[in-house]
Short mmCIF file of C-alpha atoms in Angstrom, two decimals:
data_model
loop_
_atom_site.label_atom_id
_atom_site.label_comp_id
_atom_site.label_asym_id
_atom_site.label_seq_id
_atom_site.Cartn_x
_atom_site.Cartn_y
_atom_site.Cartn_z
CA MET A 134 -5.34 -5.43 -9.28
CA SER A 135 -4.67 -4.91 -5.49
CA ARG A 136 -2.23 -2.47 -4.24
CA ARG A 137 0.81 -2.85 -2.19
CA VAL A 138 -0.10 -1.09 1.66
CA ARG A 139 1.99 1.54 2.24
CA LEU A 140 2.00 4.17 5.36
CA ARG A 141 3.39 6.96 6.37
CA PHE A 142 3.98 8.83 9.41
CA ALA A 143 4.83 12.36 8.64
CA PRO A 144 5.84 14.75 11.02
CA SER A 145 6.40 18.38 11.13
CA PRO A 146 10.32 18.73 12.90
CA THR A 147 8.83 21.65 15.39
CA GLY A 148 10.03 20.32 18.51
CA PRO A 149 10.40 17.23 19.68
CA LEU A 150 7.80 14.54 19.21
CA HIS A 151 4.73 14.13 21.47
CA ILE A 152 3.33 10.34 22.62
CA GLY A 153 0.57 11.40 20.72
CA GLY A 154 2.85 11.91 17.24
CA VAL A 155 4.69 8.27 18.56
CA ARG A 156 1.55 6.66 18.86
CA THR A 157 0.58 7.58 15.54
CA ALA A 158 3.55 6.21 13.75
CA LEU A 159 3.30 3.12 16.04
CA TYR A 160 -0.42 2.54 14.73
CA SER A 161 0.76 3.20 10.65
CA TYR A 162 3.42 0.35 11.51
CA LEU A 163 1.50 -2.27 13.00
CA TYR A 164 -0.86 -2.14 10.07
CA ALA A 165 1.69 -1.76 7.14
CA LYS A 166 3.40 -4.83 8.46
CA GLN A 167 1.03 -6.68 9.65
CA LYS A 168 -0.37 -6.37 5.33
CA GLY A 169 3.28 -7.15 4.78
CA GLY A 170 3.46 -3.39 3.10
CA ASP A 171 5.72 -0.51 4.10
CA PHE A 172 6.72 1.89 6.57
CA LEU A 173 7.32 5.38 5.25
CA LEU A 174 9.12 8.31 6.93
CA ARG A 175 8.17 11.34 5.60
CA ILE A 176 9.13 15.59 7.20
CA GLU A 177 6.71 17.99 6.47
CA ASP A 178 8.51 20.99 6.53
CA THR A 179 6.29 23.23 4.83
CA ASP A 180 6.60 25.81 7.23
CA GLN A 181 10.07 26.79 7.68
CA THR A 182 9.14 29.54 10.05
CA ARG A 183 8.42 26.65 12.84
CA PHE A 184 11.12 24.84 12.24
CA VAL A 185 13.57 23.44 15.10
CA PRO A 186 16.98 22.49 14.82
CA GLY A 187 17.85 19.08 15.86
CA ALA A 188 14.20 17.74 15.42
CA GLU A 189 14.11 15.36 12.36
CA GLU A 190 16.77 13.71 13.89
CA TYR A 191 14.86 13.23 17.38
CA ILE A 192 12.18 11.77 15.88
CA ILE A 193 14.33 9.30 14.28
CA GLU A 194 15.83 7.92 17.09
CA SER A 195 12.67 8.25 18.45
CA LEU A 196 10.94 5.42 16.62
CA ASN A 197 14.36 3.69 16.40
CA TRP A 198 14.02 3.08 20.33
CA CYS A 199 10.34 2.31 20.04
CA GLY A 200 11.82 -0.55 17.66
CA ILE A 201 9.60 1.25 14.99
CA LYS A 202 11.48 -0.02 11.66
CA ILE A 203 11.23 2.53 8.77
CA ASP A 204 11.65 0.79 5.38
CA GLU A 205 11.69 4.14 3.34
CA GLY A 206 12.35 7.66 4.19
CA VAL A 207 14.44 10.65 5.46
CA SER A 208 17.27 8.26 7.23
CA ILE A 209 17.29 5.60 4.72
CA GLY A 210 16.20 6.50 0.81
CA GLY A 211 14.14 4.87 -1.28
CA VAL A 212 12.76 5.38 -5.11
CA HIS A 213 10.67 8.20 -4.22
CA ALA A 214 13.19 10.04 -2.73
CA PRO A 215 13.47 13.33 -1.40
CA TYR A 216 11.29 12.25 1.31
CA ARG A 217 11.27 16.41 2.91
CA GLN A 218 9.03 18.33 1.22
CA SER A 219 11.84 21.37 1.28
CA GLU A 220 13.55 19.45 -0.79
CA ARG A 221 10.64 18.42 -3.31
CA LYS A 222 9.60 22.39 -3.35
CA GLU A 223 12.75 23.22 -5.03
CA LEU A 224 11.64 20.12 -7.81
CA GLY A 225 8.92 21.94 -8.65
CA ILE A 226 6.03 18.87 -7.29
CA TYR A 227 3.87 21.28 -5.82
CA LYS A 228 3.30 23.98 -8.06
CA LYS A 229 3.23 21.88 -10.79
CA TYR A 230 -0.09 20.55 -9.37
CA ALA A 231 -1.28 23.60 -8.05
CA GLU A 232 -1.07 25.01 -11.15
CA GLN A 233 -3.54 22.39 -12.73
CA LEU A 234 -6.13 22.66 -10.76
CA ILE A 235 -5.89 26.75 -11.71
CA GLU A 236 -6.64 24.85 -15.09
CA SER A 237 -8.91 23.01 -14.16
CA GLY A 238 -10.99 25.52 -12.79
CA HIS A 239 -11.01 24.14 -9.17
CA ALA A 240 -8.37 26.77 -7.64
CA TYR A 241 -7.89 30.26 -8.02
CA TYR A 242 -5.57 33.02 -7.12
CA ALA A 243 -6.11 35.20 -4.41
CA PHE A 244 -4.52 38.27 -3.76
CA ASP A 245 -5.16 39.66 -0.45
CA THR A 246 -2.92 40.97 2.00
CA ALA A 247 -2.78 40.18 5.69
CA GLU A 248 -4.06 43.75 6.73
CA GLU A 249 -7.24 42.99 4.04
CA LEU A 250 -7.91 39.70 5.25
CA ASP A 251 -8.03 41.06 9.15
CA THR A 252 -10.25 43.67 8.20
CA ALA A 253 -12.74 41.22 6.54
CA ARG A 254 -12.22 38.91 9.70
CA LYS A 255 -12.92 41.95 12.29
CA THR A 256 -15.82 43.03 9.71
CA ALA A 257 -17.16 39.49 10.18
CA GLU A 258 -16.89 39.62 13.79
CA SER A 259 -19.03 43.00 14.66
CA GLN A 260 -22.00 41.96 12.84
CA GLY A 261 -21.78 38.82 14.78
CA ALA A 262 -20.19 36.20 12.37
CA SER A 263 -16.93 34.47 11.55
CA PHE A 264 -15.05 35.05 8.46
CA SER A 265 -14.11 31.97 6.41
CA TYR A 266 -12.75 32.95 2.69
CA ASN A 267 -15.62 30.79 1.05
CA ALA A 268 -17.91 30.55 -2.22
CA GLN A 269 -20.17 33.21 -0.16
CA SER A 270 -17.38 35.53 0.47
CA ARG A 271 -14.78 35.50 -2.28
CA GLY A 272 -16.80 37.68 -4.11
CA GLN A 273 -16.30 40.58 -2.48
CA LEU A 274 -12.51 39.89 -1.94
CA ARG A 275 -9.23 40.40 -4.08
CA ASN A 276 -9.13 36.98 -6.71
CA SER A 277 -8.77 35.72 -9.85
CA LEU A 278 -12.59 35.27 -9.99
CA SER A 279 -13.53 38.81 -8.68
CA LEU A 280 -10.95 40.78 -10.26
CA PRO A 281 -10.84 41.82 -13.98
CA ASP A 282 -8.49 39.97 -16.53
CA SER A 283 -6.26 43.06 -16.61
CA GLU A 284 -5.56 43.80 -13.19
CA VAL A 285 -5.14 39.62 -12.18
CA LYS A 286 -2.38 39.62 -15.00
CA ALA A 287 -0.81 42.03 -13.37
CA LEU A 288 -1.17 40.65 -9.78
CA LEU A 289 0.86 37.72 -11.20
CA SER A 290 3.43 40.02 -12.40
CA THR A 291 4.84 41.07 -8.70
CA ASN A 292 4.04 36.89 -7.19
CA ASN A 293 2.94 38.11 -4.23
CA PHE A 294 -0.59 35.68 -4.73
CA VAL A 295 -1.40 32.17 -2.95
CA ILE A 296 -3.39 29.93 -4.47
CA ARG A 297 -6.82 28.91 -2.98
CA LEU A 298 -8.83 25.66 -3.47
CA LYS A 299 -12.38 26.55 -5.25
CA VAL A 300 -14.93 24.55 -2.73
CA ASN A 301 -18.18 25.10 -4.43
CA ALA A 302 -21.36 25.46 -2.28
CA ASN A 303 -23.94 23.49 -0.79
CA GLU A 304 -22.28 20.02 -1.94
CA GLU A 305 -22.36 16.93 -0.43
CA ILE A 306 -18.61 15.32 0.96
CA HIS A 307 -18.59 11.66 1.62
CA LEU A 308 -14.98 10.03 3.76
CA ASN A 309 -15.30 6.03 4.17
CA ASP A 310 -13.04 7.01 7.39
CA LEU A 311 -11.47 3.33 9.07
CA ILE A 312 -12.16 4.49 12.45
CA ARG A 313 -15.43 6.53 11.86
CA GLY A 314 -17.14 4.98 9.27
CA ASP A 315 -19.07 7.07 6.49
CA VAL A 316 -18.95 10.68 7.65
CA ARG A 317 -20.37 13.45 6.04
CA PHE A 318 -20.16 17.18 5.33
CA ASN A 319 -21.45 19.93 3.57
CA SER A 320 -18.90 21.99 1.48
CA ASN A 321 -20.66 25.11 2.96
CA ILE A 322 -18.77 24.45 5.89
CA VAL A 323 -14.98 24.06 3.52
CA ASP A 324 -13.21 27.50 3.41
CA ASP A 325 -11.04 27.55 0.30
CA LYS A 326 -7.75 26.39 1.65
CA VAL A 327 -4.55 27.89 0.32
CA LEU A 328 -2.62 25.74 -1.46
CA LEU A 329 0.58 27.06 -2.64
CA LYS A 330 2.13 30.20 -0.40
CA SER A 331 3.48 33.19 -1.71
CA ASP A 332 6.60 32.09 -1.04
CA GLY A 333 5.89 28.97 -3.50
CA MET A 334 6.18 26.15 -0.34
CA PRO A 335 3.31 24.10 -0.96
CA THR A 336 1.01 24.14 3.10
CA TYR A 337 0.10 20.50 4.13
CA HIS A 338 -3.13 20.13 2.90
CA LEU A 339 -1.60 20.00 -0.84
CA ALA A 340 1.73 18.77 0.01
CA HIS A 341 0.56 15.56 2.02
CA ILE A 342 -1.97 15.08 -0.98
CA VAL A 343 0.82 15.29 -3.91
CA ASP A 344 3.12 13.06 -1.43
CA ASP A 345 0.68 10.74 -0.84
CA TYR A 346 -0.24 9.86 -4.15
CA LEU A 347 3.53 10.16 -5.60
CA MET A 348 4.37 7.49 -2.87
CA GLU A 349 1.51 5.35 -3.51
CA ILE A 350 0.07 5.75 0.00
CA THR A 351 -2.68 3.42 0.28
CA HIS A 352 -3.69 3.96 4.10
CA ALA A 353 -2.84 7.62 5.89
CA VAL A 354 -3.29 7.47 9.87
CA ARG A 355 -4.18 11.13 11.88
CA GLY A 356 -5.13 12.99 14.52
CA GLU A 357 -9.03 13.24 14.89
CA GLU A 358 -7.69 17.29 14.84
CA TRP A 359 -7.97 16.53 11.36
CA LEU A 360 -10.99 15.86 10.02
CA PRO A 361 -12.58 18.96 9.74
CA SER A 362 -9.87 19.15 6.92
CA ALA A 363 -10.47 16.40 5.45
CA PRO A 364 -13.08 16.86 3.01
CA ALA A 365 -11.21 19.81 1.72
CA HIS A 366 -8.87 16.55 1.04
CA VAL A 367 -11.35 14.35 -0.38
CA LEU A 368 -12.22 17.53 -2.86
CA ILE A 369 -8.42 18.10 -4.33
CA TYR A 370 -7.77 14.03 -4.63
CA GLN A 371 -11.25 14.55 -6.72
CA TYR A 372 -10.50 17.97 -8.88
CA LEU A 373 -6.96 15.79 -9.50
CA GLY A 374 -8.91 12.70 -10.88
CA TRP A 375 -7.03 10.46 -8.04
CA THR A 376 -10.53 9.79 -6.67
CA ASP A 377 -9.63 5.76 -6.96
CA LEU A 378 -5.97 6.25 -5.89
CA MET A 379 -6.62 7.91 -2.78
CA PRO A 380 -5.40 6.45 0.57
CA ARG A 381 -8.33 4.78 3.43
CA TYR A 382 -7.47 7.49 6.46
CA ALA A 383 -8.20 6.98 9.78
CA HIS A 384 -8.61 9.93 12.68
CA LEU A 385 -7.64 8.44 16.15
CA PRO A 386 -9.14 10.18 18.81
CA LEU A 387 -7.22 12.68 20.97
CA LEU A 388 -4.66 11.38 23.94
CA LEU A 389 -6.48 13.21 27.00
CA LYS A 390 -5.10 14.24 30.31
CA PRO A 391 -5.40 11.73 33.28
CA ASP A 392 -8.24 13.19 34.03
CA GLY A 393 -9.97 13.22 31.09
CA ASN A 394 -10.04 16.77 30.73
CA GLY A 395 -8.61 17.85 27.65
CA LYS A 396 -6.25 17.12 25.25
CA LEU A 397 -2.16 15.67 27.43
CA SER A 398 -0.22 18.03 26.82
CA LYS A 399 3.74 18.65 28.39
CA ARG A 400 2.38 20.90 31.03
CA ASP A 401 0.01 18.45 32.33
CA GLY A 402 3.72 15.81 32.13
CA ASP A 403 5.26 18.87 34.42
CA ARG A 404 2.97 19.14 36.38
CA LEU A 405 2.11 15.25 37.46
CA GLY A 406 5.40 14.58 37.16
CA PHE A 407 5.72 11.86 34.04
CA PRO A 408 6.94 12.30 30.22
CA VAL A 409 5.16 13.50 27.55
CA PHE A 410 7.93 12.43 25.05
CA PRO A 411 9.76 9.37 24.54
CA LEU A 412 13.03 10.34 24.71
CA GLU A 413 14.44 13.44 26.61
CA TRP A 414 14.84 17.01 24.38
CA LYS A 415 16.52 19.45 25.04
CA ASP A 416 15.41 23.02 23.66
CA PRO A 417 17.67 24.54 21.52
CA SER A 418 16.68 28.15 21.97
CA THR A 419 16.09 28.35 25.90
CA GLY A 420 18.08 25.04 26.72
CA GLU A 421 15.26 23.90 28.34
CA ILE A 422 15.45 19.68 29.15
CA SER A 423 11.88 17.58 28.85
CA SER A 424 12.42 14.04 30.38
CA GLY A 425 12.27 11.19 28.27
CA TYR A 426 10.30 7.82 28.93
CA ARG A 427 13.84 6.53 27.72
CA GLU A 428 15.93 8.79 30.27
CA ARG A 429 13.42 7.76 32.96
CA GLY A 430 14.78 4.12 32.48
CA TYR A 431 11.35 2.63 30.68
CA GLU A 432 12.15 -0.30 28.64
CA PRO A 433 11.24 0.40 25.00
CA GLU A 434 8.74 -2.68 24.16
CA ALA A 435 6.70 -1.38 27.87
CA PHE A 436 6.33 2.06 26.69
CA VAL A 437 5.20 0.74 23.03
CA ASN A 438 2.98 -1.86 24.95
CA MET A 439 1.42 1.03 26.67
CA LEU A 440 0.45 3.03 23.46
CA ALA A 441 -0.73 0.59 21.41
CA LEU A 442 -3.33 0.25 24.20
CA LEU A 443 -4.13 3.56 24.13
CA GLY A 444 -7.74 4.16 22.34
CA TRP A 445 -7.06 0.34 20.97
CA ASN A 446 -7.54 -3.05 22.36
CA PRO A 447 -7.32 -6.21 20.59
CA GLY A 448 -10.70 -7.57 21.21
CA THR A 449 -9.67 -9.50 24.44
CA GLU A 450 -8.13 -9.16 28.04
CA GLN A 451 -4.65 -9.76 27.13
CA GLU A 452 -2.98 -6.41 27.82
CA ILE A 453 1.10 -7.97 27.70
CA MET A 454 2.12 -7.79 23.68
CA ASN A 455 5.41 -7.95 22.29
CA MET A 456 5.51 -6.05 18.91
CA SER A 457 5.04 -8.87 16.78
CA GLU A 458 1.43 -10.11 18.81
CA LEU A 459 0.71 -6.29 18.22
CA ILE A 460 1.64 -6.96 14.96
CA GLU A 461 -1.00 -9.62 14.41
CA LYS A 462 -3.31 -8.66 16.51
CA PHE A 463 -3.73 -4.72 15.48
CA SER A 464 -6.88 -3.65 13.99
CA PHE A 465 -8.29 0.09 13.53
CA GLU A 466 -11.91 -1.75 13.78
CA HIS A 467 -11.06 -2.14 17.64
CA VAL A 468 -9.62 1.75 17.74
CA HIS A 469 -11.98 3.57 19.93
CA LYS A 470 -13.86 6.84 18.39
CA ALA A 471 -13.39 8.57 21.93
CA GLY A 472 -10.36 9.78 23.47
CA ALA A 473 -8.27 7.65 25.73
CA LYS A 474 -6.59 9.00 29.21
CA PHE A 475 -3.30 8.72 29.83
CA ASN A 476 -2.56 7.17 33.18
CA PRO A 477 0.95 6.94 34.49
CA GLU A 478 0.21 4.48 36.98
CA LYS A 479 -0.44 1.85 34.44
CA THR A 480 2.39 3.24 31.82
CA LEU A 481 4.63 2.26 35.02
CA TRP A 482 2.73 -1.00 35.52
CA PHE A 483 3.08 -2.06 31.92
CA ASN A 484 7.05 -1.94 32.67
CA THR A 485 7.25 -3.59 36.16
CA GLN A 486 5.69 -6.13 34.03
CA TYR A 487 8.19 -6.59 31.13
CA VAL A 488 11.31 -5.84 34.06
CA HIS A 489 9.88 -8.91 36.49
CA HIS A 490 9.52 -11.04 33.16
CA MET A 491 12.87 -10.17 31.88
CA ASP A 492 15.41 -13.34 31.29
CA ASN A 493 17.67 -13.61 34.80
CA ASP A 494 20.66 -13.96 32.13
CA VAL A 495 19.50 -10.45 30.92
CA LEU A 496 18.72 -8.34 33.77
CA GLY A 497 22.23 -10.08 35.55
CA LYS A 498 24.27 -8.91 33.00
CA LYS A 499 22.63 -4.93 33.83
CA LEU A 500 22.78 -6.07 37.79
CA LYS A 501 27.13 -6.83 36.75
CA LYS A 502 27.44 -3.02 35.53
CA GLN A 503 25.73 -1.66 38.55
CA VAL A 504 27.76 -3.49 41.18
CA ILE A 505 31.21 -2.72 38.97
CA ALA A 506 30.26 1.21 39.46
CA ALA A 507 29.20 1.19 42.92
CA LEU A 508 31.04 -1.43 44.69
CA ASN A 509 34.62 -0.17 41.77
CA THR A 510 34.91 -4.26 41.64
CA GLU A 511 37.14 -6.17 39.79
CA GLU A 512 35.62 -8.68 37.35
CA ASP A 513 37.15 -11.74 38.48
CA ASP A 514 35.47 -10.99 42.13
CA VAL A 515 32.70 -14.18 42.75
CA ARG A 516 29.99 -11.67 43.47
CA LEU A 517 30.46 -11.01 39.63
CA GLN A 518 30.08 -14.33 38.23
CA ASN A 519 26.95 -15.48 35.77
CA ASP A 520 25.47 -18.14 39.04
CA TYR A 521 25.71 -15.96 41.27
CA LEU A 522 24.35 -12.38 39.09
CA PHE A 523 21.57 -14.45 37.72
CA ALA A 524 20.39 -16.16 40.92
CA ALA A 525 20.36 -12.49 42.36
CA ALA A 526 18.68 -10.76 39.44
CA ALA A 527 15.98 -13.43 39.87
CA LEU A 528 15.65 -12.75 43.63
CA ILE A 529 15.65 -8.38 42.98
CA LYS A 530 12.86 -8.55 40.23
CA PRO A 531 9.87 -9.27 41.55
CA ARG A 532 10.49 -5.81 44.28
CA VAL A 533 11.44 -3.62 41.31
CA HIS A 534 9.85 -1.78 38.42
CA PHE A 535 12.72 -0.61 36.35
CA THR A 536 16.38 -2.34 35.62
CA TYR A 537 18.50 0.48 37.34
CA GLU A 538 16.86 -0.01 40.81
CA LEU A 539 18.22 -3.45 40.65
CA PHE A 540 21.51 -2.99 42.81
CA ASN A 541 20.07 -0.60 45.22
CA THR A 542 17.28 -2.27 46.00
CA ALA A 543 19.55 -5.23 47.26
CA SER A 544 22.80 -4.15 48.33
CA TYR A 545 23.29 -6.53 50.56
CA LEU A 546 23.26 -9.72 48.07
CA PHE A 547 26.83 -8.06 47.81
CA GLU A 548 28.25 -6.37 50.68
CA ALA A 549 27.17 -7.30 54.34
CA PRO A 550 25.38 -4.57 55.81
CA ILE A 551 27.23 -1.77 58.18
CA ALA A 552 23.70 -0.57 59.59
CA TYR A 553 20.37 -2.35 61.03
CA ASP A 554 17.17 -1.53 61.36
CA LYS A 555 16.77 0.12 65.11
CA GLN A 556 12.79 -0.13 64.30
CA VAL A 557 12.67 -3.67 64.09
CA ILE A 558 14.96 -4.57 66.38
CA GLU A 559 13.82 -2.57 69.00
CA LYS A 560 10.60 -4.02 68.57
CA ARG A 561 11.34 -7.55 68.01
CA TRP A 562 14.81 -7.85 69.75
CA LYS A 563 15.93 -10.03 73.34
CA PRO A 564 18.20 -10.77 74.90
CA GLU A 565 17.48 -14.30 75.89
CA LEU A 566 17.13 -14.69 72.08
CA LEU A 567 20.70 -14.01 71.56
CA SER A 568 20.99 -18.60 72.63
CA PHE A 569 18.28 -19.03 69.85
CA PHE A 570 20.59 -17.40 67.14
CA THR A 571 24.01 -18.56 68.59
CA GLN A 572 21.97 -22.08 68.24
CA LEU A 573 20.07 -21.58 64.93
CA GLY A 574 24.10 -20.45 63.45
CA ALA A 575 25.32 -23.53 64.39
CA ASP A 576 22.13 -25.49 63.02
CA PHE A 577 22.63 -23.81 60.00
CA ASP A 578 26.70 -24.76 60.15
CA ALA A 579 25.64 -28.40 60.53
CA LEU A 580 23.53 -28.38 57.24
CA GLN A 581 25.73 -30.65 54.42
CA GLU A 582 23.25 -29.01 51.36
CA PHE A 583 22.51 -25.68 52.11
CA THR A 584 19.70 -24.56 50.24
CA ALA A 585 16.77 -22.45 50.56
CA VAL A 586 14.35 -25.30 51.39
CA ASN A 587 16.63 -26.72 53.98
CA ALA A 588 17.39 -23.19 56.27
CA ASP A 589 14.30 -22.74 56.17
CA ALA A 590 12.88 -25.67 57.80
CA GLN A 591 16.29 -25.86 59.64
CA PHE A 592 14.90 -22.22 61.04
CA LYS A 593 11.58 -23.81 61.72
CA ALA A 594 13.23 -26.91 63.88
CA THR A 595 15.40 -24.36 65.52
CA ALA A 596 12.93 -22.31 67.35
CA ALA A 597 10.03 -25.08 67.67
CA ASN A 598 13.51 -26.82 69.73
CA ALA A 599 13.75 -23.57 72.03
CA GLY A 600 9.89 -22.76 71.97
CA ILE A 601 9.91 -19.68 69.99
CA LYS A 602 7.13 -19.08 66.70
CA PRO A 603 9.54 -18.73 63.95
CA GLY A 604 7.24 -15.34 62.82
CA ASP A 605 8.62 -13.83 66.22
CA VAL A 606 12.27 -14.04 64.97
CA LEU A 607 12.27 -14.09 61.10
CA GLN A 608 12.22 -10.48 61.05
CA LEU A 609 15.17 -10.37 63.47
CA LEU A 610 17.31 -13.23 61.08
CA ARG A 611 16.57 -11.31 58.12
CA VAL A 612 17.59 -7.84 59.89
CA MET A 613 20.84 -9.68 60.61
CA LEU A 614 21.35 -10.93 57.27
CA SER A 615 20.59 -8.18 55.08
CA GLY A 616 19.91 -4.84 57.63
CA GLN A 617 16.45 -4.09 56.25
CA GLY A 618 13.27 -5.10 57.81
CA SER A 619 12.37 -6.42 53.67
CA GLY A 620 13.84 -7.49 50.85
CA VAL A 621 13.77 -10.33 48.92
CA ASP A 622 12.53 -13.85 50.08
CA LEU A 623 14.77 -14.43 52.97
CA PHE A 624 16.26 -17.96 52.24
CA GLY A 625 16.05 -18.13 48.80
CA MET A 626 19.02 -15.11 50.02
CA ILE A 627 20.01 -16.94 52.49
CA ALA A 628 20.84 -20.36 49.89
CA LEU A 629 22.26 -17.53 47.04
CA LEU A 630 25.14 -15.89 50.19
CA GLY A 631 26.11 -19.21 51.29
CA LYS A 632 27.18 -21.20 54.77
CA THR A 633 30.18 -18.57 55.11
CA GLU A 634 28.35 -15.38 54.88
CA VAL A 635 25.83 -16.12 56.62
CA MET A 636 27.47 -17.95 59.13
CA ALA A 637 29.57 -14.57 59.83
CA ARG A 638 26.79 -12.41 58.90
CA ILE A 639 24.61 -13.49 62.26
CA LYS A 640 28.07 -13.71 64.53
CA LYS A 641 28.41 -10.03 63.64
CA ALA A 642 24.64 -9.17 64.33
CA LEU A 643 24.73 -10.74 67.28
CA THR A 644 27.93 -8.65 69.18
CA THR A 645 26.06 -5.13 67.22
CA PHE A 646 22.84 -6.07 68.83
#
């Protein structure tokens, strides 16, 4: 009988969510939705010393902004609640399974102090070796496998111990990874990982396995930095008798710096001027503010589209894909094994594409708010009518990267210029052109239908009658109407402004030049 597909995103609340973490959540979500399954959010807060207030709320808000919808988890509950590991620890869930491993001979108690482990580490280093708590070293350390039963019993009464996984020497361990295929490890490179700490809190190694099993997780997506720990996780599933229910793991490649040299970090973003977090984050201890893509004006759909293609492609040349298309096309087979270089320019390109393809009515509504804020105008202003706004948005959007740039990019569509581009005037204006523009104004006034096509044709006809090349006076006409030497489509602007406004602006400019 096939199992319902269930994937989870299980971050630690230790600070803002890096875009690499968002990508992990995204891939998990895409696969779950493609298979008609569930996407869960679980908070892995086993390391309470690193807990940061507000981090959990930040994670939830980030996923919501990205359109990654949670089916079950900390924010909405579910049949497997609670979804915070600290709360699950209080129920004794992890201790039960750690003790089961003790009873089956696959785990043991260790009583070594931090000082003793540090001494063992330094001794190994002095001999040119690295220290590992494993089958070779455990006999010389203080644990329930090396100490007499009477001493073990006495030490257990102090409650000052950890539980470690017992890894046998020289065994071959297999992992069938969704991205990397069959990966093989020798157990000699696997240390006896701590499963339960002295305070009773589980480590990631035990907690995520127990939770994935109890929450019926079928696939687990995580970064490649966890690949060295994977053989221990395979053994834990095996020792608990859950091998047939072990999730299919997918270890994602790293997100790399723009130059490809190393993992992408916050410092890289600070140095090169781009965010590495989806939302703005204010550190509660230092007050330091880190920028986010949302606050920089990026569209969430563009951000998600960009992130999906960092390490994956659909097998075609298609780049622009909405969430539904990403769900349809996603596959782990097309996730690259090598790290993916982050490209800030490409990220901007994605946002630009999304803005350029936005419906004019959507942009028009955003533009309306900007006009009201900038000009302190009233709702009944003729420039705020939908027809005008939507047409203005259509003219402006090819020239912007972000929606917040709409009004500032072409404010002249809403207010006449009060200054004119001096460089253009000095280069192009000649007193003898006064008669041409005076005639152009009269010819425009005579047009019955004041459309972009008609205005363009009339401009060329007036220039031909005057023996003037249109290119010699085109930029001057633009400056008269907008004050700027470049901008939106000129004759589209003329049609939008209307005959009365165009005539008024030409007349005013001629008295100024």
